[in-house]
Amino acid sequence: MDTVMKGLVGALAAIAPVAARLQRSRCASTAVGFDRAEMDSEAKMEFKPYGLHIMVGSGAPSTWPSNWDTTDTGKAFVAAAKGVKSDVKVKVTACDAPVGHVFVFPASVRYEFQSNPTSTDATRILRVHASKEANEGTLLPKCSPVGPMIFVCSHAARDARCGACGPVLVNTFREEIASLRLAADVFACSHIGGHKYAGNAIIFAARDRQSRGDWFGYVKPDRGHGAAVWTAKTSKT
């Protein structure tokens, strides 16, 4: 009997840390993950309107500071947005595309630089797409059109909810798109607003080569298939 009891005590001792980790995981999920109480609420997302969205390839989300605008590349684009004369409101966001890749919406195009874009590069992009100074385009790498794209906020350093939900959704979207054999790209991105709506995503469907983006909040992994199908359908309409 003593041997049996010792065995049970040993087993419980081994299980206890696992149970504690599972409990912490559940708490984290209800606090910042997909089991939050508000996840089934209607997402009444309100954002200040803007006319140009620039997504800048900036490596892994784990390397982004809380305020990406304070990085050298972030500063370059923020300064360009303020310095170029235009009535167009500009939003600049980091994404985990390769460093040097810059996506511009609603034009739905990509520029590929050899390294991080400089302040001069940023200014030229803004002059082409915000001020419509076409001659500046001759000084940039040739841009190429992009297909449908999904960006999911995964900025953990900015908000724990985005850090918990974002990476899971990125993987879910990529798996669903691959299974449906869709020509679409999925990237993690930095803060886009609306932390409380995490997981939140922007889908640029590239309709007729112009897409201002459709925003979604409270996105769960089990809704990934529907979002992927929606992307495919809207990109063709």
JSON list of C-alpha atoms in Angstrom, two decimals:
[
{"chain": "A", "resi": 1, "resn": "MET", "atom": "CA", "xyz": [0.00, 0.00, 0.00]},
{"chain": "A", "resi": 2, "resn": "ASP", "atom": "CA", "xyz": [2.82, 2.38, 0.91]},
{"chain": "A", "resi": 3, "resn": "THR", "atom": "CA", "xyz": [4.40, 1.71, -2.45]},
{"chain": "A", "resi": 4, "resn": "VAL", "atom": "CA", "xyz": [1.11, 2.45, -4.21]},
{"chain": "A", "resi": 5, "resn": "MET", "atom": "CA", "xyz": [0.61, 5.67, -2.24]},
{"chain": "A", "resi": 6, "resn": "LYS", "atom": "CA", "xyz": [4.14, 6.79, -2.96]},
{"chain": "A", "resi": 7, "resn": "GLY", "atom": "CA", "xyz": [3.51, 6.12, -6.63]},
{"chain": "A", "resi": 8, "resn": "LEU", "atom": "CA", "xyz": [0.31, 8.17, -6.57]},
{"chain": "A", "resi": 9, "resn": "VAL", "atom": "CA", "xyz": [1.99, 11.02, -4.75]},
{"chain": "A", "resi": 10, "resn": "GLY", "atom": "CA", "xyz": [4.81, 10.96, -7.26]},
{"chain": "A", "resi": 11, "resn": "ALA", "atom": "CA", "xyz": [2.39, 10.96, -10.17]},
{"chain": "A", "resi": 12, "resn": "LEU", "atom": "CA", "xyz": [0.41, 13.87, -8.72]},
{"chain": "A", "resi": 13, "resn": "ALA", "atom": "CA", "xyz": [3.61, 15.79, -8.11]},
{"chain": "A", "resi": 14, "resn": "ALA", "atom": "CA", "xyz": [4.54, 15.29, -11.75]},
{"chain": "A", "resi": 15, "resn": "ILE", "atom": "CA", "xyz": [1.09, 16.29, -12.97]},
{"chain": "A", "resi": 16, "resn": "ALA", "atom": "CA", "xyz": [0.79, 19.41, -10.79]},
{"chain": "A", "resi": 17, "resn": "PRO", "atom": "CA", "xyz": [3.19, 21.60, -12.82]},
{"chain": "A", "resi": 18, "resn": "VAL", "atom": "CA", "xyz": [1.44, 20.57, -16.03]},
{"chain": "A", "resi": 19, "resn": "ALA", "atom": "CA", "xyz": [-1.97, 21.38, -14.55]},
{"chain": "A", "resi": 20, "resn": "ALA", "atom": "CA", "xyz": [-0.66, 24.73, -13.37]},
{"chain": "A", "resi": 21, "resn": "ARG", "atom": "CA", "xyz": [0.64, 25.53, -16.85]},
{"chain": "A", "resi": 22, "resn": "LEU", "atom": "CA", "xyz": [-2.70, 24.54, -18.39]},
{"chain": "A", "resi": 23, "resn": "GLN", "atom": "CA", "xyz": [-4.52, 26.77, -15.90]},
{"chain": "A", "resi": 24, "resn": "ARG", "atom": "CA", "xyz": [-2.22, 29.68, -16.71]},
{"chain": "A", "resi": 25, "resn": "SER", "atom": "CA", "xyz": [-2.82, 29.01, -20.39]},
{"chain": "A", "resi": 26, "resn": "ARG", "atom": "CA", "xyz": [-6.59, 29.09, -19.89]},
{"chain": "A", "resi": 27, "resn": "CYS", "atom": "CA", "xyz": [-6.31, 32.33, -17.91]},
{"chain": "A", "resi": 28, "resn": "ALA", "atom": "CA", "xyz": [-4.15, 33.84, -20.62]},
{"chain": "A", "resi": 29, "resn": "SER", "atom": "CA", "xyz": [-6.67, 32.75, -23.22]},
{"chain": "A", "resi": 30, "resn": "THR", "atom": "CA", "xyz": [-9.59, 34.34, -21.39]},
{"chain": "A", "resi": 31, "resn": "ALA", "atom": "CA", "xyz": [-7.55, 37.46, -20.68]},
{"chain": "A", "resi": 32, "resn": "VAL", "atom": "CA", "xyz": [-5.81, 38.06, -24.00]},
{"chain": "A", "resi": 33, "resn": "GLY", "atom": "CA", "xyz": [-6.63, 35.12, -26.27]},
{"chain": "A", "resi": 34, "resn": "PHE", "atom": "CA", "xyz": [-9.55, 33.82, -28.28]},
{"chain": "A", "resi": 35, "resn": "ASP", "atom": "CA", "xyz": [-11.67, 32.96, -25.23]},
{"chain": "A", "resi": 36, "resn": "ARG", "atom": "CA", "xyz": [-12.12, 36.58, -24.17]},
{"chain": "A", "resi": 37, "resn": "ALA", "atom": "CA", "xyz": [-15.71, 37.39, -23.22]},
{"chain": "A", "resi": 38, "resn": "GLU", "atom": "CA", "xyz": [-16.09, 39.99, -25.96]},
{"chain": "A", "resi": 39, "resn": "MET", "atom": "CA", "xyz": [-14.93, 37.74, -28.82]},
{"chain": "A", "resi": 40, "resn": "ASP", "atom": "CA", "xyz": [-18.49, 37.02, -29.96]},
{"chain": "A", "resi": 41, "resn": "SER", "atom": "CA", "xyz": [-19.52, 40.67, -29.85]},
{"chain": "A", "resi": 42, "resn": "GLU", "atom": "CA", "xyz": [-20.12, 42.81, -32.90]},
{"chain": "A", "resi": 43, "resn": "ALA", "atom": "CA", "xyz": [-16.92, 44.58, -33.90]},
{"chain": "A", "resi": 44, "resn": "LYS", "atom": "CA", "xyz": [-17.89, 48.25, -34.21]},
{"chain": "A", "resi": 45, "resn": "MET", "atom": "CA", "xyz": [-14.53, 49.34, -35.50]},
{"chain": "A", "resi": 46, "resn": "GLU", "atom": "CA", "xyz": [-14.05, 53.07, -36.03]},
{"chain": "A", "resi": 47, "resn": "PHE", "atom": "CA", "xyz": [-10.82, 54.48, -37.44]},
{"chain": "A", "resi": 48, "resn": "LYS", "atom": "CA", "xyz": [-9.72, 57.83, -38.75]},
{"chain": "A", "resi": 49, "resn": "PRO", "atom": "CA", "xyz": [-9.97, 57.74, -42.55]},
{"chain": "A", "resi": 50, "resn": "TYR", "atom": "CA", "xyz": [-6.79, 57.67, -44.59]},
{"chain": "A", "resi": 51, "resn": "GLY", "atom": "CA", "xyz": [-6.07, 57.39, -48.30]},
{"chain": "A", "resi": 52, "resn": "LEU", "atom": "CA", "xyz": [-2.73, 55.58, -48.51]},
{"chain": "A", "resi": 53, "resn": "HIS", "atom": "CA", "xyz": [-1.47, 52.56, -46.60]},
{"chain": "A", "resi": 54, "resn": "ILE", "atom": "CA", "xyz": [2.20, 51.57, -46.81]},
{"chain": "A", "resi": 55, "resn": "MET", "atom": "CA", "xyz": [3.34, 48.20, -45.46]},
{"chain": "A", "resi": 56, "resn": "VAL", "atom": "CA", "xyz": [7.10, 47.97, -44.89]},
{"chain": "A", "resi": 57, "resn": "GLY", "atom": "CA", "xyz": [8.94, 44.63, -44.67]},
{"chain": "A", "resi": 58, "resn": "SER", "atom": "CA", "xyz": [10.68, 44.74, -41.28]},
{"chain": "A", "resi": 59, "resn": "GLY", "atom": "CA", "xyz": [11.60, 41.22, -40.23]},
{"chain": "A", "resi": 60, "resn": "ALA", "atom": "CA", "xyz": [10.11, 39.18, -37.39]},
{"chain": "A", "resi": 61, "resn": "PRO", "atom": "CA", "xyz": [7.42, 40.74, -35.16]},
{"chain": "A", "resi": 62, "resn": "SER", "atom": "CA", "xyz": [9.44, 39.74, -32.09]},
{"chain": "A", "resi": 63, "resn": "THR", "atom": "CA", "xyz": [12.04, 42.36, -33.09]},
{"chain": "A", "resi": 64, "resn": "TRP", "atom": "CA", "xyz": [9.61, 45.28, -33.30]},
{"chain": "A", "resi": 65, "resn": "PRO", "atom": "CA", "xyz": [9.60, 47.79, -30.43]},
{"chain": "A", "resi": 66, "resn": "SER", "atom": "CA", "xyz": [6.29, 48.92, -28.97]},
{"chain": "A", "resi": 67, "resn": "ASN", "atom": "CA", "xyz": [6.34, 51.95, -31.25]},
{"chain": "A", "resi": 68, "resn": "TRP", "atom": "CA", "xyz": [7.72, 50.84, -34.63]},
{"chain": "A", "resi": 69, "resn": "ASP", "atom": "CA", "xyz": [7.75, 54.48, -35.78]},
{"chain": "A", "resi": 70, "resn": "THR", "atom": "CA", "xyz": [10.84, 54.98, -33.59]},
{"chain": "A", "resi": 71, "resn": "THR", "atom": "CA", "xyz": [12.96, 52.62, -35.72]},
{"chain": "A", "resi": 72, "resn": "ASP", "atom": "CA", "xyz": [15.16, 54.12, -38.43]},
{"chain": "A", "resi": 73, "resn": "THR", "atom": "CA", "xyz": [12.87, 52.86, -41.18]},
{"chain": "A", "resi": 74, "resn": "GLY", "atom": "CA", "xyz": [9.76, 53.95, -39.31]},
{"chain": "A", "resi": 75, "resn": "LYS", "atom": "CA", "xyz": [11.19, 57.43, -38.79]},
{"chain": "A", "resi": 76, "resn": "ALA", "atom": "CA", "xyz": [12.03, 57.67, -42.49]},
{"chain": "A", "resi": 77, "resn": "PHE", "atom": "CA", "xyz": [8.47, 56.99, -43.58]},
{"chain": "A", "resi": 78, "resn": "VAL", "atom": "CA", "xyz": [6.84, 59.10, -40.88]},
{"chain": "A", "resi": 79, "resn": "ALA", "atom": "CA", "xyz": [9.06, 62.05, -41.82]},
{"chain": "A", "resi": 80, "resn": "ALA", "atom": "CA", "xyz": [8.28, 61.53, -45.51]},
{"chain": "A", "resi": 81, "resn": "ALA", "atom": "CA", "xyz": [4.55, 61.41, -44.81]},
{"chain": "A", "resi": 82, "resn": "LYS", "atom": "CA", "xyz": [4.79, 64.72, -42.97]},
{"chain": "A", "resi": 83, "resn": "GLY", "atom": "CA", "xyz": [7.17, 66.33, -45.44]},
{"chain": "A", "resi": 84, "resn": "VAL", "atom": "CA", "xyz": [5.51, 65.55, -48.76]},
{"chain": "A", "resi": 85, "resn": "LYS", "atom": "CA", "xyz": [2.77, 68.01, -49.63]},
{"chain": "A", "resi": 86, "resn": "SER", "atom": "CA", "xyz": [-0.47, 66.14, -50.17]},
{"chain": "A", "resi": 87, "resn": "ASP", "atom": "CA", "xyz": [-4.07, 66.08, -49.02]},
{"chain": "A", "resi": 88, "resn": "VAL", "atom": "CA", "xyz": [-3.85, 62.29, -48.72]},
{"chain": "A", "resi": 89, "resn": "LYS", "atom": "CA", "xyz": [-3.67, 60.88, -45.19]},
{"chain": "A", "resi": 90, "resn": "VAL", "atom": "CA", "xyz": [-0.96, 58.23, -44.96]},
{"chain": "A", "resi": 91, "resn": "LYS", "atom": "CA", "xyz": [-0.72, 55.19, -42.68]},
{"chain": "A", "resi": 92, "resn": "VAL", "atom": "CA", "xyz": [2.60, 53.34, -42.39]},
{"chain": "A", "resi": 93, "resn": "THR", "atom": "CA", "xyz": [2.83, 49.86, -40.86]},
{"chain": "A", "resi": 94, "resn": "ALA", "atom": "CA", "xyz": [5.57, 47.25, -40.44]},
{"chain": "A", "resi": 95, "resn": "CYS", "atom": "CA", "xyz": [5.05, 43.69, -41.67]},
{"chain": "A", "resi": 96, "resn": "ASP", "atom": "CA", "xyz": [7.09, 40.50, -41.63]},
{"chain": "A", "resi": 97, "resn": "ALA", "atom": "CA", "xyz": [7.73, 40.50, -45.37]},
{"chain": "A", "resi": 98, "resn": "PRO", "atom": "CA", "xyz": [11.42, 40.39, -46.34]},
{"chain": "A", "resi": 99, "resn": "VAL", "atom": "CA", "xyz": [13.38, 43.51, -45.42]},
{"chain": "A", "resi": 100, "resn": "GLY", "atom": "CA", "xyz": [13.39, 45.88, -48.39]},
{"chain": "A", "resi": 101, "resn": "HIS", "atom": "CA", "xyz": [9.89, 44.98, -49.58]},
{"chain": "A", "resi": 102, "resn": "VAL", "atom": "CA", "xyz": [7.41, 47.85, -49.51]},
{"chain": "A", "resi": 103, "resn": "PHE", "atom": "CA", "xyz": [3.71, 47.41, -50.37]},
{"chain": "A", "resi": 104, "resn": "VAL", "atom": "CA", "xyz": [1.56, 50.39, -51.31]},
{"chain": "A", "resi": 105, "resn": "PHE", "atom": "CA", "xyz": [-2.24, 50.40, -51.17]},
{"chain": "A", "resi": 106, "resn": "PRO", "atom": "CA", "xyz": [-4.67, 51.12, -52.77]},
{"chain": "A", "resi": 107, "resn": "ALA", "atom": "CA", "xyz": [-2.30, 50.88, -55.74]},
{"chain": "A", "resi": 108, "resn": "SER", "atom": "CA", "xyz": [-1.60, 47.23, -54.79]},
{"chain": "A", "resi": 109, "resn": "VAL", "atom": "CA", "xyz": [2.05, 47.34, -55.83]},
{"chain": "A", "resi": 110, "resn": "ARG", "atom": "CA", "xyz": [5.34, 46.19, -54.33]},
{"chain": "A", "resi": 111, "resn": "TYR", "atom": "CA", "xyz": [8.77, 47.81, -54.42]},
{"chain": "A", "resi": 112, "resn": "GLU", "atom": "CA", "xyz": [11.86, 45.73, -53.69]},
{"chain": "A", "resi": 113, "resn": "PHE", "atom": "CA", "xyz": [14.90, 47.50, -52.28]},
{"chain": "A", "resi": 114, "resn": "GLN", "atom": "CA", "xyz": [18.21, 45.80, -51.58]},
{"chain": "A", "resi": 115, "resn": "SER", "atom": "CA", "xyz": [17.97, 46.75, -47.89]},
{"chain": "A", "resi": 116, "resn": "ASN", "atom": "CA", "xyz": [15.87, 48.92, -45.63]},
{"chain": "A", "resi": 117, "resn": "PRO", "atom": "CA", "xyz": [14.43, 51.87, -47.58]},
{"chain": "A", "resi": 118, "resn": "THR", "atom": "CA", "xyz": [16.14, 55.16, -46.84]},
{"chain": "A", "resi": 119, "resn": "SER", "atom": "CA", "xyz": [14.44, 58.47, -46.09]},
{"chain": "A", "resi": 120, "resn": "THR", "atom": "CA", "xyz": [15.02, 59.39, -49.75]},
{"chain": "A", "resi": 121, "resn": "ASP", "atom": "CA", "xyz": [13.30, 56.18, -50.88]},
{"chain": "A", "resi": 122, "resn": "ALA", "atom": "CA", "xyz": [10.37, 56.85, -48.56]},
{"chain": "A", "resi": 123, "resn": "THR", "atom": "CA", "xyz": [10.01, 60.41, -49.84]},
{"chain": "A", "resi": 124, "resn": "ARG", "atom": "CA", "xyz": [10.00, 59.25, -53.45]},
{"chain": "A", "resi": 125, "resn": "ILE", "atom": "CA", "xyz": [7.32, 56.64, -52.75]},
{"chain": "A", "resi": 126, "resn": "LEU", "atom": "CA", "xyz": [5.16, 59.27, -51.09]},
{"chain": "A", "resi": 127, "resn": "ARG", "atom": "CA", "xyz": [5.67, 61.70, -53.95]},
{"chain": "A", "resi": 128, "resn": "VAL", "atom": "CA", "xyz": [4.56, 59.08, -56.47]},
{"chain": "A", "resi": 129, "resn": "HIS", "atom": "CA", "xyz": [1.54, 57.76, -54.58]},
{"chain": "A", "resi": 130, "resn": "ALA", "atom": "CA", "xyz": [0.42, 60.70, -52.44]},
{"chain": "A", "resi": 131, "resn": "SER", "atom": "CA", "xyz": [1.43, 63.73, -54.50]},
{"chain": "A", "resi": 132, "resn": "LYS", "atom": "CA", "xyz": [1.14, 61.94, -57.86]},
{"chain": "A", "resi": 133, "resn": "GLU", "atom": "CA", "xyz": [4.56, 63.14, -59.02]},
{"chain": "A", "resi": 134, "resn": "ALA", "atom": "CA", "xyz": [5.06, 60.43, -61.63]},
{"chain": "A", "resi": 135, "resn": "ASN", "atom": "CA", "xyz": [8.57, 61.57, -62.54]},
{"chain": "A", "resi": 136, "resn": "GLU", "atom": "CA", "xyz": [9.80, 60.45, -59.10]},
{"chain": "A", "resi": 137, "resn": "GLY", "atom": "CA", "xyz": [8.92, 56.89, -60.06]},
{"chain": "A", "resi": 138, "resn": "THR", "atom": "CA", "xyz": [11.87, 56.73, -62.43]},
{"chain": "A", "resi": 139, "resn": "LEU", "atom": "CA", "xyz": [14.19, 56.97, -59.41]},
{"chain": "A", "resi": 140, "resn": "LEU", "atom": "CA", "xyz": [12.61, 53.98, -57.64]},
{"chain": "A", "resi": 141, "resn": "PRO", "atom": "CA", "xyz": [12.97, 50.25, -58.28]},
{"chain": "A", "resi": 142, "resn": "LYS", "atom": "CA", "xyz": [10.39, 49.03, -60.77]},
{"chain": "A", "resi": 143, "resn": "CYS", "atom": "CA", "xyz": [7.20, 48.23, -58.89]},
{"chain": "A", "resi": 144, "resn": "SER", "atom": "CA", "xyz": [5.23, 45.05, -59.50]},
{"chain": "A", "resi": 145, "resn": "PRO", "atom": "CA", "xyz": [1.51, 44.37, -58.94]},
{"chain": "A", "resi": 146, "resn": "VAL", "atom": "CA", "xyz": [0.47, 42.18, -56.03]},
{"chain": "A", "resi": 147, "resn": "GLY", "atom": "CA", "xyz": [-2.50, 39.88, -55.62]},
{"chain": "A", "resi": 148, "resn": "PRO", "atom": "CA", "xyz": [-4.82, 39.61, -52.61]},
{"chain": "A", "resi": 149, "resn": "MET", "atom": "CA", "xyz": [-3.02, 40.17, -49.31]},
{"chain": "A", "resi": 150, "resn": "ILE", "atom": "CA", "xyz": [-3.99, 39.63, -45.69]},
{"chain": "A", "resi": 151, "resn": "PHE", "atom": "CA", "xyz": [-2.25, 41.45, -42.84]},
{"chain": "A", "resi": 152, "resn": "VAL", "atom": "CA", "xyz": [-2.86, 40.37, -39.24]},
{"chain": "A", "resi": 153, "resn": "CYS", "atom": "CA", "xyz": [-1.81, 42.51, -36.28]},
{"chain": "A", "resi": 154, "resn": "SER", "atom": "CA", "xyz": [0.72, 40.44, -34.31]},
{"chain": "A", "resi": 155, "resn": "HIS", "atom": "CA", "xyz": [2.44, 43.26, -32.44]},
{"chain": "A", "resi": 156, "resn": "ALA", "atom": "CA", "xyz": [3.05, 41.65, -29.03]},
{"chain": "A", "resi": 157, "resn": "ALA", "atom": "CA", "xyz": [5.23, 44.50, -27.75]},
{"chain": "A", "resi": 158, "resn": "ARG", "atom": "CA", "xyz": [2.31, 46.88, -28.31]},
{"chain": "A", "resi": 159, "resn": "ASP", "atom": "CA", "xyz": [-0.56, 44.76, -26.95]},
{"chain": "A", "resi": 160, "resn": "ALA", "atom": "CA", "xyz": [-0.70, 41.26, -25.46]},
{"chain": "A", "resi": 161, "resn": "ARG", "atom": "CA", "xyz": [-3.99, 40.47, -27.21]},
{"chain": "A", "resi": 162, "resn": "CYS", "atom": "CA", "xyz": [-2.45, 41.03, -30.63]},
{"chain": "A", "resi": 163, "resn": "GLY", "atom": "CA", "xyz": [0.60, 39.05, -29.58]},
{"chain": "A", "resi": 164, "resn": "ALA", "atom": "CA", "xyz": [-1.55, 36.11, -28.49]},
{"chain": "A", "resi": 165, "resn": "CYS", "atom": "CA", "xyz": [-4.03, 36.04, -31.36]},
{"chain": "A", "resi": 166, "resn": "GLY", "atom": "CA", "xyz": [-2.04, 37.35, -34.31]},
{"chain": "A", "resi": 167, "resn": "PRO", "atom": "CA", "xyz": [0.53, 34.57, -34.88]},
{"chain": "A", "resi": 168, "resn": "VAL", "atom": "CA", "xyz": [-2.15, 31.88, -34.59]},
{"chain": "A", "resi": 169, "resn": "LEU", "atom": "CA", "xyz": [-4.29, 33.63, -37.19]},
{"chain": "A", "resi": 170, "resn": "VAL", "atom": "CA", "xyz": [-1.36, 34.13, -39.55]},
{"chain": "A", "resi": 171, "resn": "ASN", "atom": "CA", "xyz": [-0.69, 30.39, -39.53]},
{"chain": "A", "resi": 172, "resn": "THR", "atom": "CA", "xyz": [-4.40, 29.61, -39.88]},
{"chain": "A", "resi": 173, "resn": "PHE", "atom": "CA", "xyz": [-4.82, 31.91, -42.87]},
{"chain": "A", "resi": 174, "resn": "ARG", "atom": "CA", "xyz": [-1.73, 30.52, -44.56]},
{"chain": "A", "resi": 175, "resn": "GLU", "atom": "CA", "xyz": [-2.92, 26.94, -44.09]},
{"chain": "A", "resi": 176, "resn": "GLU", "atom": "CA", "xyz": [-6.42, 27.71, -45.38]},
{"chain": "A", "resi": 177, "resn": "ILE", "atom": "CA", "xyz": [-5.13, 29.60, -48.40]},
{"chain": "A", "resi": 178, "resn": "ALA", "atom": "CA", "xyz": [-2.73, 26.77, -49.23]},
{"chain": "A", "resi": 179, "resn": "SER", "atom": "CA", "xyz": [-5.49, 24.16, -48.91]},
{"chain": "A", "resi": 180, "resn": "LEU", "atom": "CA", "xyz": [-7.74, 26.19, -51.21]},
{"chain": "A", "resi": 181, "resn": "ARG", "atom": "CA", "xyz": [-4.85, 26.81, -53.61]},
{"chain": "A", "resi": 182, "resn": "LEU", "atom": "CA", "xyz": [-5.46, 30.54, -53.60]},
{"chain": "A", "resi": 183, "resn": "ALA", "atom": "CA", "xyz": [-2.99, 33.10, -54.91]},
{"chain": "A", "resi": 184, "resn": "ALA", "atom": "CA", "xyz": [-2.85, 35.27, -51.79]},
{"chain": "A", "resi": 185, "resn": "ASP", "atom": "CA", "xyz": [-0.17, 36.27, -49.30]},
{"chain": "A", "resi": 186, "resn": "VAL", "atom": "CA", "xyz": [-0.48, 36.53, -45.53]},
{"chain": "A", "resi": 187, "resn": "PHE", "atom": "CA", "xyz": [1.77, 38.62, -43.29]},
{"chain": "A", "resi": 188, "resn": "ALA", "atom": "CA", "xyz": [1.94, 39.59, -39.65]},
{"chain": "A", "resi": 189, "resn": "CYS", "atom": "CA", "xyz": [1.91, 43.35, -39.17]},
{"chain": "A", "resi": 190, "resn": "SER", "atom": "CA", "xyz": [2.51, 45.93, -36.47]},
{"chain": "A", "resi": 191, "resn": "HIS", "atom": "CA", "xyz": [-0.08, 48.04, -34.68]},
{"chain": "A", "resi": 192, "resn": "ILE", "atom": "CA", "xyz": [-3.02, 48.98, -36.89]},
{"chain": "A", "resi": 193, "resn": "GLY", "atom": "CA", "xyz": [-5.36, 50.16, -34.14]},
{"chain": "A", "resi": 194, "resn": "GLY", "atom": "CA", "xyz": [-8.24, 48.53, -32.35]},
{"chain": "A", "resi": 195, "resn": "HIS", "atom": "CA", "xyz": [-6.34, 46.32, -29.90]},
{"chain": "A", "resi": 196, "resn": "LYS", "atom": "CA", "xyz": [-9.56, 45.36, -28.16]},
{"chain": "A", "resi": 197, "resn": "TYR", "atom": "CA", "xyz": [-10.78, 43.78, -31.41]},
{"chain": "A", "resi": 198, "resn": "ALA", "atom": "CA", "xyz": [-7.85, 41.34, -31.63]},
{"chain": "A", "resi": 199, "resn": "GLY", "atom": "CA", "xyz": [-7.52, 39.25, -33.64]},
{"chain": "A", "resi": 200, "resn": "ASN", "atom": "CA", "xyz": [-7.84, 41.97, -36.19]},
{"chain": "A", "resi": 201, "resn": "ALA", "atom": "CA", "xyz": [-6.87, 41.87, -39.82]},
{"chain": "A", "resi": 202, "resn": "ILE", "atom": "CA", "xyz": [-6.92, 43.92, -43.01]},
{"chain": "A", "resi": 203, "resn": "ILE", "atom": "CA", "xyz": [-7.61, 42.21, -46.31]},
{"chain": "A", "resi": 204, "resn": "PHE", "atom": "CA", "xyz": [-6.54, 43.94, -49.52]},
{"chain": "A", "resi": 205, "resn": "ALA", "atom": "CA", "xyz": [-8.40, 42.05, -52.22]},
{"chain": "A", "resi": 206, "resn": "ALA", "atom": "CA", "xyz": [-6.79, 43.89, -55.17]},
{"chain": "A", "resi": 207, "resn": "ARG", "atom": "CA", "xyz": [-10.03, 44.43, -57.02]},
{"chain": "A", "resi": 208, "resn": "ASP", "atom": "CA", "xyz": [-9.17, 45.94, -60.41]},
{"chain": "A", "resi": 209, "resn": "ARG", "atom": "CA", "xyz": [-5.67, 46.65, -59.02]},
{"chain": "A", "resi": 210, "resn": "GLN", "atom": "CA", "xyz": [-7.12, 49.03, -56.43]},
{"chain": "A", "resi": 211, "resn": "SER", "atom": "CA", "xyz": [-7.87, 48.02, -52.85]},
{"chain": "A", "resi": 212, "resn": "ARG", "atom": "CA", "xyz": [-8.31, 50.28, -49.86]},
{"chain": "A", "resi": 213, "resn": "GLY", "atom": "CA", "xyz": [-8.59, 47.33, -47.51]},
{"chain": "A", "resi": 214, "resn": "ASP", "atom": "CA", "xyz": [-11.38, 45.70, -45.56]},
{"chain": "A", "resi": 215, "resn": "TRP", "atom": "CA", "xyz": [-10.97, 45.54, -41.79]},
{"chain": "A", "resi": 216, "resn": "PHE", "atom": "CA", "xyz": [-12.08, 42.63, -39.62]},
{"chain": "A", "resi": 217, "resn": "GLY", "atom": "CA", "xyz": [-12.16, 42.32, -35.83]},
{"chain": "A", "resi": 218, "resn": "TYR", "atom": "CA", "xyz": [-12.66, 39.50, -33.31]},
{"chain": "A", "resi": 219, "resn": "VAL", "atom": "CA", "xyz": [-11.36, 37.02, -35.88]},
{"chain": "A", "resi": 220, "resn": "LYS", "atom": "CA", "xyz": [-10.96, 33.47, -34.55]},
{"chain": "A", "resi": 221, "resn": "PRO", "atom": "CA", "xyz": [-9.05, 30.53, -36.04]},
{"chain": "A", "resi": 222, "resn": "ASP", "atom": "CA", "xyz": [-12.30, 28.71, -36.82]},
{"chain": "A", "resi": 223, "resn": "ARG", "atom": "CA", "xyz": [-13.27, 31.63, -39.05]},
{"chain": "A", "resi": 224, "resn": "GLY", "atom": "CA", "xyz": [-10.09, 31.41, -41.10]},
{"chain": "A", "resi": 225, "resn": "HIS", "atom": "CA", "xyz": [-11.68, 29.32, -43.85]},
{"chain": "A", "resi": 226, "resn": "GLY", "atom": "CA", "xyz": [-14.50, 31.81, -44.29]},
{"chain": "A", "resi": 227, "resn": "ALA", "atom": "CA", "xyz": [-12.10, 34.74, -44.47]},
{"chain": "A", "resi": 228, "resn": "ALA", "atom": "CA", "xyz": [-9.95, 32.94, -47.03]},
{"chain": "A", "resi": 229, "resn": "VAL", "atom": "CA", "xyz": [-12.97, 32.18, -49.21]},
{"chain": "A", "resi": 230, "resn": "TRP", "atom": "CA", "xyz": [-14.17, 35.78, -48.84]},
{"chain": "A", "resi": 231, "resn": "THR", "atom": "CA", "xyz": [-10.75, 36.99, -50.01]},
{"chain": "A", "resi": 232, "resn": "ALA", "atom": "CA", "xyz": [-10.92, 34.79, -53.09]},
{"chain": "A", "resi": 233, "resn": "LYS", "atom": "CA", "xyz": [-14.44, 35.88, -54.01]},
{"chain": "A", "resi": 234, "resn": "THR", "atom": "CA", "xyz": [-13.96, 39.61, -53.48]},
{"chain": "A", "resi": 235, "resn": "SER", "atom": "CA", "xyz": [-10.69, 39.66, -55.40]},
{"chain": "A", "resi": 236, "resn": "LYS", "atom": "CA", "xyz": [-12.66, 38.57, -58.47]},
{"chain": "A", "resi": 237, "resn": "THR", "atom": "CA", "xyz": [-15.53, 41.06, -58.17]}
]
